[in-house]
PDB file of C-alpha atoms in Angstrom:
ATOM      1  CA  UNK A   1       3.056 199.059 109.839  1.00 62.00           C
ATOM      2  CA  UNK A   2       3.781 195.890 107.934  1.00 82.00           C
ATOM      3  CA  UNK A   3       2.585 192.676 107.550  1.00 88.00           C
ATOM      4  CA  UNK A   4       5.289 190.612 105.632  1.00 92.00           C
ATOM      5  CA  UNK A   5       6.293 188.563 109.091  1.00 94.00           C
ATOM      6  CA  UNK A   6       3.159 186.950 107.949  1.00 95.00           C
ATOM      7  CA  UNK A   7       4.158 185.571 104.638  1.00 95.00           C
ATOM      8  CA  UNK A   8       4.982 182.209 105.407  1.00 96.00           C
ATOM      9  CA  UNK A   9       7.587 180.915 104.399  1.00 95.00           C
ATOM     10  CA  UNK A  10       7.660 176.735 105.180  1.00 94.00           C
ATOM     11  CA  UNK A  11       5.168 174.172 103.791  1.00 91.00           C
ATOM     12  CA  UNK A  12       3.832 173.214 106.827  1.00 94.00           C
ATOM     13  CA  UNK A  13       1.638 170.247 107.159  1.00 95.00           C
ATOM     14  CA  UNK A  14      -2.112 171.404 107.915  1.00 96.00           C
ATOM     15  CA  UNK A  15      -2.426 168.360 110.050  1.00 96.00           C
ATOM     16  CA  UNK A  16       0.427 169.602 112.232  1.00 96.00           C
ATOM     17  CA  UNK A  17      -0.779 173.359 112.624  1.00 96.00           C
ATOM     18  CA  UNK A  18      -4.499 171.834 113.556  1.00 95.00           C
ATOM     19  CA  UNK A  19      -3.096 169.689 116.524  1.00 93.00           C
ATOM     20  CA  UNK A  20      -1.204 172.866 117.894  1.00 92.00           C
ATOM     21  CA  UNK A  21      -4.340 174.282 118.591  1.00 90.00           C
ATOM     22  CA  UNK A  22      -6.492 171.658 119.672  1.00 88.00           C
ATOM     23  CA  UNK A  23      -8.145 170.220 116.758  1.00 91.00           C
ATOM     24  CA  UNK A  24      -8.629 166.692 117.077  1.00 91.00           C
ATOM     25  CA  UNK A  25      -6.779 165.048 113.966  1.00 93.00           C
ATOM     26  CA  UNK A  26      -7.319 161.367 114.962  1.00 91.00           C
ATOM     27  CA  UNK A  27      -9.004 160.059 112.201  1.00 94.00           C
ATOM     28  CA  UNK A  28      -7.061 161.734 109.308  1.00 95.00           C
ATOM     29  CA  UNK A  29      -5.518 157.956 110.227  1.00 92.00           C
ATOM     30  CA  UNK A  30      -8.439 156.726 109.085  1.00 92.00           C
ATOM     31  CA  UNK A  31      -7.046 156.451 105.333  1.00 88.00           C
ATOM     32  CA  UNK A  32      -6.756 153.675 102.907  1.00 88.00           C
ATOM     33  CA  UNK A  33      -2.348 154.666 102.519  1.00 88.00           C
ATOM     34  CA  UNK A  34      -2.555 154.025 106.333  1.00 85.00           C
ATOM     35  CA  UNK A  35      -1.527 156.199 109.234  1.00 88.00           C
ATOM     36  CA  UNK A  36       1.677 157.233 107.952  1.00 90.00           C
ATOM     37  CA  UNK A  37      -0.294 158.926 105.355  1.00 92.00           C
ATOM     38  CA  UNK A  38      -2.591 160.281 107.919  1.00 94.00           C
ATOM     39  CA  UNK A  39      -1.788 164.091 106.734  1.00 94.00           C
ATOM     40  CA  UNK A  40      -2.184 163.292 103.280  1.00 93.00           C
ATOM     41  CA  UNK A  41      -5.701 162.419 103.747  1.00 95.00           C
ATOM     42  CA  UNK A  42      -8.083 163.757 100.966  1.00 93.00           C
ATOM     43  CA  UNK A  43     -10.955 164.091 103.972  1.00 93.00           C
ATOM     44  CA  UNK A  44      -9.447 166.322 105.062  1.00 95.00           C
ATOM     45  CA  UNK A  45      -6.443 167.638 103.918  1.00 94.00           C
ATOM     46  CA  UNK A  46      -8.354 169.948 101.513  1.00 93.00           C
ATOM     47  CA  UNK A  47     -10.712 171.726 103.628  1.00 95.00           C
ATOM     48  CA  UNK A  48     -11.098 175.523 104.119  1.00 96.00           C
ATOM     49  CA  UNK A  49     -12.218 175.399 107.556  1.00 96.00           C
ATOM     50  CA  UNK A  50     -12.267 173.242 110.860  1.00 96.00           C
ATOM     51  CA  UNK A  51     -14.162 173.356 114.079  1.00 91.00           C
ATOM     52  CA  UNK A  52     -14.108 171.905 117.605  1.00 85.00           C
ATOM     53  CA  UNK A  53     -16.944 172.073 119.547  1.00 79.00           C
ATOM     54  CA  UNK A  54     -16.260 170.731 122.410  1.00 76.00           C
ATOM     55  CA  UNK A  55     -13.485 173.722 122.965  1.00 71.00           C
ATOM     56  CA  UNK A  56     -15.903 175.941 120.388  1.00 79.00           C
ATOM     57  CA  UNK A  57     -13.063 176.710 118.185  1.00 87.00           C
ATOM     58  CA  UNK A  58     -13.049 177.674 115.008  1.00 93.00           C
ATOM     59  CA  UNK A  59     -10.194 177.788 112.445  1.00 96.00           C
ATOM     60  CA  UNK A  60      -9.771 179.276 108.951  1.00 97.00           C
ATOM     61  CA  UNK A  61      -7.599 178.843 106.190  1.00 96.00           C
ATOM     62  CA  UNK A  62      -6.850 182.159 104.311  1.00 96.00           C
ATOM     63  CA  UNK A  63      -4.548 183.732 102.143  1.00 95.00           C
ATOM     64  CA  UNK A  64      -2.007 186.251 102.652  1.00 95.00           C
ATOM     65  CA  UNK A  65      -2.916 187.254  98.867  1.00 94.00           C
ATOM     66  CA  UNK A  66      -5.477 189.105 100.811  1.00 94.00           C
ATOM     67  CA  UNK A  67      -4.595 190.852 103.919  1.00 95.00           C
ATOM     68  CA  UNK A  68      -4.829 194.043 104.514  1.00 94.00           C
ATOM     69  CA  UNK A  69      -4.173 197.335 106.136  1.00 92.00           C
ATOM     70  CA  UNK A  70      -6.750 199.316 107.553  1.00 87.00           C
ATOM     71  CA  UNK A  71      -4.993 202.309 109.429  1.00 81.00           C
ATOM     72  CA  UNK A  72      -3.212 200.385 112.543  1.00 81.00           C
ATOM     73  CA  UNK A  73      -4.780 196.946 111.875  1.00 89.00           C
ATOM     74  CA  UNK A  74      -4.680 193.812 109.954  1.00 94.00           C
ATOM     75  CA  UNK A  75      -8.008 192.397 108.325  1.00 94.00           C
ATOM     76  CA  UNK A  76      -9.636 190.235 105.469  1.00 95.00           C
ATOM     77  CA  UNK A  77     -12.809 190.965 103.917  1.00 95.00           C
ATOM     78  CA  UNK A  78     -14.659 188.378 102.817  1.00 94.00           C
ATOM     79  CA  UNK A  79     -17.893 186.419 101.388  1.00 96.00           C
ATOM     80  CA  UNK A  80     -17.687 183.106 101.604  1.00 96.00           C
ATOM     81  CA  UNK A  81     -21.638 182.793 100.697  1.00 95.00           C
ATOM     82  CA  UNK A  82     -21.060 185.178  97.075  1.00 94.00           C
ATOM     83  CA  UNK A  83     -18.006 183.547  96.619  1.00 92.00           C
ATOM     84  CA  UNK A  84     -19.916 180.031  96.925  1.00 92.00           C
ATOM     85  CA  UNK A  85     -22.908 181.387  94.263  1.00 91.00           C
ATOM     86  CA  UNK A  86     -20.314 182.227  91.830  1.00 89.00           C
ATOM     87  CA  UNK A  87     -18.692 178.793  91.795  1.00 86.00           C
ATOM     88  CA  UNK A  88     -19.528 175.820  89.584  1.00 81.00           C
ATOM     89  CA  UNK A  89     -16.915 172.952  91.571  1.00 80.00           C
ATOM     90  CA  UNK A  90     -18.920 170.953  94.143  1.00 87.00           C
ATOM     91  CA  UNK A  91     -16.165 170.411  96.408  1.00 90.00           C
ATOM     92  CA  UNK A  92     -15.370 173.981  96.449  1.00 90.00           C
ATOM     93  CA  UNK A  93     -18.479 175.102  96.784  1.00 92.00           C
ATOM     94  CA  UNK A  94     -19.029 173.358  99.559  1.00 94.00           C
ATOM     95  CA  UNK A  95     -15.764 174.650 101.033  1.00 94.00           C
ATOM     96  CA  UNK A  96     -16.902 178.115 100.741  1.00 94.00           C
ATOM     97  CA  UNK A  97     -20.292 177.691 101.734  1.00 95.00           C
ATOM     98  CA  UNK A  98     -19.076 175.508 104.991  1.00 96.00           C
ATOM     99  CA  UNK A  99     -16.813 178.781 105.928  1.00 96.00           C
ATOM    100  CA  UNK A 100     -19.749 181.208 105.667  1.00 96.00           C
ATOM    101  CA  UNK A 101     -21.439 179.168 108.334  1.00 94.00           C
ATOM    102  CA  UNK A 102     -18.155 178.999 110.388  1.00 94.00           C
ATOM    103  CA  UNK A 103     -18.422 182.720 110.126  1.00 93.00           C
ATOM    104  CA  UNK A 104     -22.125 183.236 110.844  1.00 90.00           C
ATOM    105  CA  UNK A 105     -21.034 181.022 114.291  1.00 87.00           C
ATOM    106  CA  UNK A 106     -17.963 182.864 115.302  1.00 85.00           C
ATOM    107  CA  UNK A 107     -20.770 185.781 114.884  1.00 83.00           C
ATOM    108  CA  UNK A 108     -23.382 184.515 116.731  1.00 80.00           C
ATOM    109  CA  UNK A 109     -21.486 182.405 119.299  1.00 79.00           C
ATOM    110  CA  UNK A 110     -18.400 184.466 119.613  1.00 73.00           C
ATOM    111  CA  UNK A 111     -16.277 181.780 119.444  1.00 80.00           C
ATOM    112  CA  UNK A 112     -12.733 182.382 118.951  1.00 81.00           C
ATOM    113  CA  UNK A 113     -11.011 182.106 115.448  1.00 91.00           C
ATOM    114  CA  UNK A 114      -7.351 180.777 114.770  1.00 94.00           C
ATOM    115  CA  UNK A 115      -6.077 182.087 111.333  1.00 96.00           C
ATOM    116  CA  UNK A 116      -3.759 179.585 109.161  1.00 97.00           C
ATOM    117  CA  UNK A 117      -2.272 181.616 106.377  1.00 97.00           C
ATOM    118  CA  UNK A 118      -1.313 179.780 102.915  1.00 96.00           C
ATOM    119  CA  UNK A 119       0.572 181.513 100.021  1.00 95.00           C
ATOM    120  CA  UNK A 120       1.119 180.497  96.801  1.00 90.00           C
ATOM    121  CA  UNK A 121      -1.083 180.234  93.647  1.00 81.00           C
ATOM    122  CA  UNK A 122      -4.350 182.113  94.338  1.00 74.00           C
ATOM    123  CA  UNK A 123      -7.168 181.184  92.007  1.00 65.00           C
ATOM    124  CA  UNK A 124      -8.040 183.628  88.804  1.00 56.00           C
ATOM    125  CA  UNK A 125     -10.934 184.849  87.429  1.00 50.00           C
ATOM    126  CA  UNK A 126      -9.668 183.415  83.669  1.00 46.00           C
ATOM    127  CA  UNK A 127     -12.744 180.836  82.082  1.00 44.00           C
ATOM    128  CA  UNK A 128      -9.929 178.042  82.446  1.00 47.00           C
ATOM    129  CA  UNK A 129      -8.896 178.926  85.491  1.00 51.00           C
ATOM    130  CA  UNK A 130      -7.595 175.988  87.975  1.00 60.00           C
ATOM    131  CA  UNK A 131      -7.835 175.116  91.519  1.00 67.00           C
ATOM    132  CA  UNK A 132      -5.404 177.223  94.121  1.00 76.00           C
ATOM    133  CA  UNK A 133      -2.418 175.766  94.723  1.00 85.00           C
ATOM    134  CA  UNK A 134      -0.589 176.247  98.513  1.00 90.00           C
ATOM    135  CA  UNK A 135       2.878 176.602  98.526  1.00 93.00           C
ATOM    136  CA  UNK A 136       4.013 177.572 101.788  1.00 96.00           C
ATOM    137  CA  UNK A 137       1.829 177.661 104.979  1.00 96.00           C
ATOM    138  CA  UNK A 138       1.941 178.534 108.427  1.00 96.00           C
ATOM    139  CA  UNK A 139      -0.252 179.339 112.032  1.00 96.00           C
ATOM    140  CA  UNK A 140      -0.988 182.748 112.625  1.00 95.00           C
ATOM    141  CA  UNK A 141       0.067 182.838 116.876  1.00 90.00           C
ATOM    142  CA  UNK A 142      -2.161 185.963 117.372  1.00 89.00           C
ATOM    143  CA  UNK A 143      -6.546 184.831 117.100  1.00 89.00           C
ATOM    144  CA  UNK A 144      -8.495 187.197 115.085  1.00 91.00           C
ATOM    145  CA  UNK A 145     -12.133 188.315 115.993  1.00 87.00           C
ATOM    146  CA  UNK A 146     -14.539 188.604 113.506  1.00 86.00           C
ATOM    147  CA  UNK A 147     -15.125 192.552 113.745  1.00 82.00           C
ATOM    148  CA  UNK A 148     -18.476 192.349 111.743  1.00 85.00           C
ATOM    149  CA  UNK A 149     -20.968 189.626 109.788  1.00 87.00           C
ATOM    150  CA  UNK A 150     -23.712 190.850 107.552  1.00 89.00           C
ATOM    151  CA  UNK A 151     -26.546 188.558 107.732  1.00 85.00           C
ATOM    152  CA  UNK A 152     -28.541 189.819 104.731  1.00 88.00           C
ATOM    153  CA  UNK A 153     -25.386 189.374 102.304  1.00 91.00           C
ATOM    154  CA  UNK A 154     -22.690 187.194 104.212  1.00 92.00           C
ATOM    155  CA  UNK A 155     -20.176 190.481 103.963  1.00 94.00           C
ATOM    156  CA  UNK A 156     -17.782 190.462 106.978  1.00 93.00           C
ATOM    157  CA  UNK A 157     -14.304 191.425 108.634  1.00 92.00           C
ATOM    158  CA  UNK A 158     -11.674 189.509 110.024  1.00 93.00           C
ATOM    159  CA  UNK A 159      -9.407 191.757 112.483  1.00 91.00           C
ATOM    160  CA  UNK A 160      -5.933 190.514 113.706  1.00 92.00           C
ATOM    161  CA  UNK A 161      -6.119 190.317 117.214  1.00 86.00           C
ATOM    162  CA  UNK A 162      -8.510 190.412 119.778  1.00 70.00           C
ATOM    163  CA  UNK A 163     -11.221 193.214 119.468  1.00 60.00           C
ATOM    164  CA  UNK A 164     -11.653 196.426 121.843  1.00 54.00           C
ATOM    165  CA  UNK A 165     -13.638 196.600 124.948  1.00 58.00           C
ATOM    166  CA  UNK A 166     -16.398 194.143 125.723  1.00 68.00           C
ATOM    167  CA  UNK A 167     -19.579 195.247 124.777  1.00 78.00           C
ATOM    168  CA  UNK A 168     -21.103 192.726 126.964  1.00 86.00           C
ATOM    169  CA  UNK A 169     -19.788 191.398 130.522  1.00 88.00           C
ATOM    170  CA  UNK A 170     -20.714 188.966 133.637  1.00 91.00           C
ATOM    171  CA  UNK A 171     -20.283 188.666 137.714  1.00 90.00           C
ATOM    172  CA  UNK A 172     -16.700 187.458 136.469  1.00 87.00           C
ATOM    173  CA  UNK A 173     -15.489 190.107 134.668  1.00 82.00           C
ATOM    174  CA  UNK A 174     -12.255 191.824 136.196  1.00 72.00           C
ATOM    175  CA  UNK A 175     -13.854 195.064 135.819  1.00 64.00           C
ATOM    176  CA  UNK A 176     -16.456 193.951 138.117  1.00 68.00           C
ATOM    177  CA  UNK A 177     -14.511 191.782 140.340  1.00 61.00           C
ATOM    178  CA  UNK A 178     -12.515 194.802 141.922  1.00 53.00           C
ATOM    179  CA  UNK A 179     -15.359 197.617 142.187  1.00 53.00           C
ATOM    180  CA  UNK A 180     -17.913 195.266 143.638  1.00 53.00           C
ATOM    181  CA  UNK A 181     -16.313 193.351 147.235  1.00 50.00           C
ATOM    182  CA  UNK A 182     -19.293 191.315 147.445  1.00 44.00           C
ATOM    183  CA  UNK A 183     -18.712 189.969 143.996  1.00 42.00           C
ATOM    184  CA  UNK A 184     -15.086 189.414 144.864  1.00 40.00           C
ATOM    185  CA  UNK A 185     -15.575 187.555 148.406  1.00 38.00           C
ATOM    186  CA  UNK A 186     -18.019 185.581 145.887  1.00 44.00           C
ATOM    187  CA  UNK A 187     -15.623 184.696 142.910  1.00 43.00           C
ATOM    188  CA  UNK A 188     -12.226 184.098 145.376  1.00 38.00           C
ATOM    189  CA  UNK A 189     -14.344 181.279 147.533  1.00 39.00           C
ATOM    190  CA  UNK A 190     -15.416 179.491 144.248  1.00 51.00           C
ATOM    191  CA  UNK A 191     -12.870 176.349 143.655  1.00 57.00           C
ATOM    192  CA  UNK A 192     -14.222 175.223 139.855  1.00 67.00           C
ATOM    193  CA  UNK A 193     -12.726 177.572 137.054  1.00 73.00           C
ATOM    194  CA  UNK A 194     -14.762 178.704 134.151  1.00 82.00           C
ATOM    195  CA  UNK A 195     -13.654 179.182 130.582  1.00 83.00           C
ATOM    196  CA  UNK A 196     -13.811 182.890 129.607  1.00 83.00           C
ATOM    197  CA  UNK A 197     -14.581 181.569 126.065  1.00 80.00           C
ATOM    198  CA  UNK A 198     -17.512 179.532 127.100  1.00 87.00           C
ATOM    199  CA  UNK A 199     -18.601 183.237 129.030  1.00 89.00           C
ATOM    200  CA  UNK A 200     -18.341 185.643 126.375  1.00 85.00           C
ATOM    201  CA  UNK A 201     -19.923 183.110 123.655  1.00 85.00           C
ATOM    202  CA  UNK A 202     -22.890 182.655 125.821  1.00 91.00           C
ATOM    203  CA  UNK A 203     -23.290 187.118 126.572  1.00 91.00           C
ATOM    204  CA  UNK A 204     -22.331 187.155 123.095  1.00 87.00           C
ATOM    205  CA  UNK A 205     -25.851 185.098 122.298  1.00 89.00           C
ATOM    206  CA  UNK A 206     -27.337 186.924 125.072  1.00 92.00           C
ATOM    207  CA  UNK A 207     -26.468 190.032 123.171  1.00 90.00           C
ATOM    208  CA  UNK A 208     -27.482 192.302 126.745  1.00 93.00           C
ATOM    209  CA  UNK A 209     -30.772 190.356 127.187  1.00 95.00           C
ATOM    210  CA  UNK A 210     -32.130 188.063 130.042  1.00 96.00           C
ATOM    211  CA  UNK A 211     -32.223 184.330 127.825  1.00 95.00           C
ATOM    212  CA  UNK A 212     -35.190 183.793 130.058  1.00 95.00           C
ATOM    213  CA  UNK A 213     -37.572 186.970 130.858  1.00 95.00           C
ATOM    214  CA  UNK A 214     -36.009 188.652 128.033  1.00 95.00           C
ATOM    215  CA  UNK A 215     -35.168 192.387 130.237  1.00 95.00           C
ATOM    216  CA  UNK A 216     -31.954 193.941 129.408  1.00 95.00           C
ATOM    217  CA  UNK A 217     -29.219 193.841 131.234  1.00 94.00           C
ATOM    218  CA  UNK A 218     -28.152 197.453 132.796  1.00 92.00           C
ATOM    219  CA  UNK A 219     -25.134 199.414 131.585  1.00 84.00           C
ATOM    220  CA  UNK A 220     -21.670 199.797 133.496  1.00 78.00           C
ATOM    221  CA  UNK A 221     -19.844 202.289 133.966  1.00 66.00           C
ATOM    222  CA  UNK A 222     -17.559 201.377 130.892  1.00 61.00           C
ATOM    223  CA  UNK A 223     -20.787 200.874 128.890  1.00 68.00           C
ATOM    224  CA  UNK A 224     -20.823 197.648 128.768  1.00 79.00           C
ATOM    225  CA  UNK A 225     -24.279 195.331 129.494  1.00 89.00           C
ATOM    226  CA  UNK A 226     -24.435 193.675 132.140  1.00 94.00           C
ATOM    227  CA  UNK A 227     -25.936 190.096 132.740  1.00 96.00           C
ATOM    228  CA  UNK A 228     -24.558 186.769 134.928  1.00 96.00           C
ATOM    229  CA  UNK A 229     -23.654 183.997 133.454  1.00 96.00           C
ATOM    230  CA  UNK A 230     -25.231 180.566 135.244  1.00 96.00           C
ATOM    231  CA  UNK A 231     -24.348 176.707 134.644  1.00 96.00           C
ATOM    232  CA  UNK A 232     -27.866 175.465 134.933  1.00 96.00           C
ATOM    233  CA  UNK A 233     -26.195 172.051 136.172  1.00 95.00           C
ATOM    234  CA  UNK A 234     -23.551 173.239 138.230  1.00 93.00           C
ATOM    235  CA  UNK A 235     -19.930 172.521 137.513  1.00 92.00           C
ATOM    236  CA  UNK A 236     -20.568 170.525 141.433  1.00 90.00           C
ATOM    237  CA  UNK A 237     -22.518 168.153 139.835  1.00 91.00           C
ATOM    238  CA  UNK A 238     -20.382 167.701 136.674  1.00 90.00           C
ATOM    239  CA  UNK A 239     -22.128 170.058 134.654  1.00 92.00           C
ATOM    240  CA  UNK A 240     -20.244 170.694 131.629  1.00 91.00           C
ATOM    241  CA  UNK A 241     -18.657 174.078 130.976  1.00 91.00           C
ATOM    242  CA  UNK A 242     -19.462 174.555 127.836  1.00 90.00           C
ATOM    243  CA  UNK A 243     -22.174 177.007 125.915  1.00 89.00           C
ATOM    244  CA  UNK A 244     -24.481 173.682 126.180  1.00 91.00           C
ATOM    245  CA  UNK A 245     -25.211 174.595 129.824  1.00 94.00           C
ATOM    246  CA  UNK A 246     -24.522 178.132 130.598  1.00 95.00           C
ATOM    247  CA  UNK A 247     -27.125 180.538 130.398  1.00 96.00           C
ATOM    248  CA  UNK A 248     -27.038 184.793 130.525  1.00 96.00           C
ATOM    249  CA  UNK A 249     -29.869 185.780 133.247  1.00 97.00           C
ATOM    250  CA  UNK A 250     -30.563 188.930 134.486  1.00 96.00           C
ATOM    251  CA  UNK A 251     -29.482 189.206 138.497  1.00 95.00           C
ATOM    252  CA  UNK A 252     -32.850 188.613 139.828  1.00 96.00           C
ATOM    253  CA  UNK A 253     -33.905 184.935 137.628  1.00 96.00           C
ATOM    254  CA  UNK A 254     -30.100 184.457 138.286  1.00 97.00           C
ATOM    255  CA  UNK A 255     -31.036 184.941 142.316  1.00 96.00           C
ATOM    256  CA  UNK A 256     -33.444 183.147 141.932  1.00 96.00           C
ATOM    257  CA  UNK A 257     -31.985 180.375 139.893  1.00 96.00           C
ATOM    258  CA  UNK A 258     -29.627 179.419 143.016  1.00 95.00           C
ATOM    259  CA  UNK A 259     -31.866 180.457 145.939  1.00 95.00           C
ATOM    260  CA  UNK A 260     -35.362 180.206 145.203  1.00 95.00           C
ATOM    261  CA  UNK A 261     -38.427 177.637 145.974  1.00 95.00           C
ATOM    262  CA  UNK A 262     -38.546 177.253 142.394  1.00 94.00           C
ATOM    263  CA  UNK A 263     -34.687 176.598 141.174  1.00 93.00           C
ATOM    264  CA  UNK A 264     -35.329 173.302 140.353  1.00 94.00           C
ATOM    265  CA  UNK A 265     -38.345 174.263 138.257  1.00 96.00           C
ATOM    266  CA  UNK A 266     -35.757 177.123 136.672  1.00 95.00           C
ATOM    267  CA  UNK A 267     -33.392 174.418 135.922  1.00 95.00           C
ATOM    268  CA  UNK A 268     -35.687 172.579 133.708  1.00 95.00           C
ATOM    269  CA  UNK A 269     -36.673 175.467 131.939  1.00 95.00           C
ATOM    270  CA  UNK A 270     -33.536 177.039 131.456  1.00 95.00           C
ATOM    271  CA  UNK A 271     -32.084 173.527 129.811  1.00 94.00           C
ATOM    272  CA  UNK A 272     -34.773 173.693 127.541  1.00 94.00           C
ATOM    273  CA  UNK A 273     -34.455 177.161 126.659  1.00 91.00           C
ATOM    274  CA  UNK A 274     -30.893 177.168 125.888  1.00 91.00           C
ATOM    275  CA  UNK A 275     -31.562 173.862 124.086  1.00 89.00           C
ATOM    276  CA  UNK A 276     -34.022 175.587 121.614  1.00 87.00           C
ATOM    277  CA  UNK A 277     -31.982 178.998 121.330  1.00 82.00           C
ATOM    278  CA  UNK A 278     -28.625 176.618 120.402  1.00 75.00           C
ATOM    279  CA  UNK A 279     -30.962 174.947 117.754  1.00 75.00           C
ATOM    280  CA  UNK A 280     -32.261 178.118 116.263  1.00 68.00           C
ATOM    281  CA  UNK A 281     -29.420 179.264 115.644  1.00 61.00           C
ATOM    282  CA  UNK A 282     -27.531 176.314 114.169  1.00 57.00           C
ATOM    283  CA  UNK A 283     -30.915 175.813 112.118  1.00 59.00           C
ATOM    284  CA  UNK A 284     -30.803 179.543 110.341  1.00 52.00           C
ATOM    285  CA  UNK A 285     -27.144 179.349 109.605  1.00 53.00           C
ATOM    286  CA  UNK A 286     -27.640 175.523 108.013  1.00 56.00           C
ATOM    287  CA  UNK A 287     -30.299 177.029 106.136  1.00 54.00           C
ATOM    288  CA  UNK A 288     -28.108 179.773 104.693  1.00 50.00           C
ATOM    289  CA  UNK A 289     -25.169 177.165 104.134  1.00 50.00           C
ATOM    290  CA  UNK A 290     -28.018 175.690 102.086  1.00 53.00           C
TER     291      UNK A 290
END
């Protein structure tokens, strides 16, 4: 196995490979050379990493300089946060340090990563050593997961593609949909879609524990945990589908949350308890950027 169909080999604008996958580029116009210029943009045009969280994306710039093999798969190792320590160029620093925390997210939030590969002049380690220079760049089509983050020293793997079996699942899961007919009869007469990204970020955070009474979810069959996701303002009442609003409940609170005399009560709650656990956790990676 190989990985030179991932050289690239065209100096593709970085403005153009962010609007393929959703990234909202609208005010790279925002430039003193005007909007023909737009991609030009020193903003922007020199940044390591880009997010969207309104589809809780998150994309990287890396080099091909460093892929690698391990056995069948393609990965990166990196730390962004000793990289960051070691540097002495604001800008850059910044860059690296902003990545880390794009990292620590993608960890904590599961949120998907898109992978744009640059070649060309890689930095040295040389006392005079200048800025990296990208020659040729282009989108990786496959996303990557983020295979592991290390908390304590900001040490993690990229993998190409996405990982192996779920460690954590929901009432929506396919594996669940077809063993369970109640669960099916369930999913088939709901009309509003959900976004399986929004779903696995939120068990991801869950990480096989009730976000509200704190009892772990039981294991499947296929050893995964199991929880159910919930829109505490339902997608009926325009309720937004995003991490924001979902939370992971165990079946009972979930029960309850939809059926009981004290749902509305449980709405409350959970909006303020996913509002605190979203803060936390933005709060400790900001204070690691820092």
């Amino acid at each position: 196995m190989d990985f030179d169909f991932l050289k690239p080999k065209e100096r593709l604008r970085l403005m153009d490979l962010l609007k393929q996958v959703g990234i909202d580029v609208s005010d790279w116009g925002n430039y003193k050379r005007g909007e023909e210029y737009a991609a030009s943009n020193p903003k922007y045009c020199y940044e390591w990493t880009f997010q969207d969280h309104d589809s809780e994306l998150i994309v990287l710039n890396l080099w091909y300089e460093n892929i690698k093999l391990r056995e069948e798969s393609i990965i990166q190792q990196l730390n962004m946060r000793t990289l960051a320590e070691e540097m002495s160029c604001s800008p850059q620093r910044r860059r690296a340090f902003e990545m880390d925390f794009a990292l620590q997210k993608a960890a904590r939030l599961n949120w998907p990563v898109r992978v744009i590969i640059c070649d060309g002049t890689l930095r040295d380690d040389t006392p005079d050593r200048k800025r990296s220079e990208t020659e040729t760049r282009m989108l990786d089509d496959e996303p990557w997961t983020l295979e592991s983050y290390d908390r304590d020293s900001g040490e993690c793997i990229l993998v190409r593609g996405i990982d192996g079996p779920a460690k954590y699942i929901d009432q929506f899961d396919e594996s669940i949909v077809k063993s369970a007919p109640v669960v099916r009869e369930e999913v088939a007469s709901n009309q509003y879609s959900r976004n399986p990204d929004v779903r696995r970020s939120v068990l991801e955070r869950a990480k096989g524990y009730c976000e509200f009474c704190g009892a772990e979810g039981f294991k499947t069959l296929a050893g995964a945990r199991y929880l159910e996701t919930h829109h505490i303002v339902p997608l009926s009442e325009l309720g937004e589908d995003s991490a924001r609003n979902v939370i992971a409940l165990c079946p009972n609170h979930h029960r309850q949350a939809h059926y009981g005399e004290n749902r509305d009560l449980l709405r409350e709650k959970f909006m303020i308890h996913v509002s605190k656990l979203n803060k936390s956790i933005h709060s400790t990676a900001e204070a690691v950027a820092d």
